Short mmCIF file of C-alpha atoms in Angstrom, two decimals:
data_model
loop_
_atom_site.label_atom_id
_atom_site.label_comp_id
_atom_site.label_asym_id
_atom_site.label_seq_id
_atom_site.Cartn_x
_atom_site.Cartn_y
_atom_site.Cartn_z
CA ILE A 16 43.99 80.26 109.44
CA ASP A 17 47.23 82.74 109.89
CA LEU A 18 44.47 86.18 110.10
CA ALA A 19 41.33 86.32 109.73
CA THR A 20 38.91 89.23 109.67
CA ARG A 21 35.37 90.98 109.66
CA LEU A 22 35.48 94.38 107.92
CA GLU A 23 32.87 94.68 104.53
CA GLY A 24 32.80 91.34 104.99
CA ASP A 25 34.74 88.29 105.80
CA PHE A 26 38.06 87.13 104.70
CA ILE A 27 40.24 84.84 105.54
CA PHE A 28 43.92 84.95 105.02
CA GLU A 29 46.47 82.42 104.75
CA MET A 30 50.63 82.67 104.31
CA LYS A 31 52.76 80.68 102.49
CA SER A 32 56.82 81.50 102.38
CA CYS A 33 58.41 80.19 99.28
CA ASN A 34 61.11 80.28 96.52
CA PRO A 35 61.20 79.30 92.74
CA GLY A 36 61.54 76.30 93.26
CA ASN A 37 58.42 75.41 95.29
CA GLN A 38 56.05 78.14 94.50
CA TRP A 39 53.61 75.32 92.38
CA GLU A 40 53.13 73.08 95.48
CA GLN A 41 52.79 76.41 98.53
CA VAL A 42 50.15 77.78 95.89
CA ARG A 43 48.22 74.25 96.08
CA LYS A 44 49.10 73.68 99.74
CA GLY A 45 47.26 77.92 100.22
CA CYS A 46 44.16 76.84 98.35
CA SER A 47 43.06 73.75 100.15
CA GLN A 48 44.21 75.20 103.36
CA LEU A 49 41.65 78.34 102.70
CA TYR A 50 39.06 76.29 100.79
CA GLU A 51 39.64 73.85 104.39
CA TYR A 52 39.34 77.39 106.98
CA ARG A 53 36.56 78.69 104.89
CA TYR A 54 34.41 75.13 104.98
CA LEU A 55 35.23 74.52 108.87
CA GLN A 56 34.51 78.26 109.98
CA LYS A 57 30.53 77.63 108.21
CA SER A 58 31.58 81.08 106.24
CA SER A 59 30.65 80.53 102.95
CA LYS A 60 31.10 83.84 101.68
CA ALA A 61 34.30 84.97 103.41
CA ASN A 62 36.72 86.38 100.57
CA LEU A 63 40.49 84.30 100.70
CA VAL A 64 43.47 85.73 100.60
CA LEU A 65 46.53 84.08 99.99
CA VAL A 66 50.05 86.37 100.46
CA VAL A 67 53.00 84.09 98.76
CA GLU A 68 56.98 85.71 99.71
CA ASN A 69 57.60 86.44 96.55
CA ARG A 70 55.78 87.27 93.23
CA LEU A 71 55.69 84.45 90.67
CA VAL A 72 58.76 83.10 88.88
CA PRO A 73 57.28 83.98 85.00
CA LYS A 74 56.64 79.73 84.39
CA ASN A 75 53.67 80.17 87.57
CA ARG A 76 52.66 83.28 86.56
CA TRP A 77 49.57 81.73 85.17
CA LEU A 78 48.42 81.26 88.51
CA LEU A 79 47.43 84.68 89.42
CA ASP A 80 44.60 84.70 86.56
CA TYR A 81 43.66 80.47 87.82
CA LEU A 82 43.07 81.79 91.59
CA GLU A 83 41.80 84.96 90.96
CA LYS A 84 39.16 83.95 88.01
CA ASP A 85 38.41 80.85 88.40
CA ARG A 86 38.79 79.51 91.72
CA LYS A 87 38.13 83.10 93.15
CA ILE A 88 40.42 83.40 95.96
CA PHE A 89 43.36 86.93 95.98
CA LEU A 90 46.56 86.00 95.50
CA LEU A 91 49.28 88.78 96.92
CA TRP A 92 53.28 88.93 97.38
CA ASP A 93 55.55 91.05 99.49
CA GLY A 94 57.95 93.21 97.85
CA ASN A 95 60.08 94.83 100.38
CA ASP A 96 57.84 95.13 103.17
CA THR A 97 55.24 95.85 100.12
CA LEU A 98 52.42 93.65 99.43
CA TYR A 99 51.73 93.85 95.41
CA GLY A 100 48.68 92.14 93.97
CA SER A 101 46.46 92.46 90.32
CA SER A 102 44.15 95.75 89.29
CA ARG A 103 41.41 93.37 91.11
CA ALA A 104 43.31 92.89 94.10
CA ARG A 105 43.32 95.86 94.77
CA ASP A 106 40.10 97.50 93.76
CA GLU A 107 38.17 95.03 96.24
CA LEU A 108 41.22 94.53 99.48
CA SER A 109 41.89 98.45 99.25
CA PHE A 110 42.32 98.61 102.92
CA LEU A 111 45.66 96.60 102.38
CA GLN A 112 46.63 99.45 100.62
CA ILE A 113 48.53 96.67 97.73
CA GLU A 114 50.09 98.52 95.00
CA SER A 115 50.27 97.63 91.07
CA ALA A 116 52.10 94.31 89.86
CA LYS A 117 55.83 95.21 88.34
#
């Protein structure tokens, strides 16, 4: 686990380095790791957060919707020392001061 915390609920974070050529693979690895960590920690209600190094390239942007709506995993990305994410992530993870997706 890269980071775990308990605030108003449990949160498990996985950070993945990536580049345009390996984003899809890294997101898949991070997703499976998050499910494994939640299971091993016996924290079935923990919120899962995947943080990637860069915004998804256009061909992979569908992953944001898939992760957040279908898999219930928040996806964040770094941008010049600022975290970015969807409006849903910004609302649900307000303690992180996430900026709007560019």
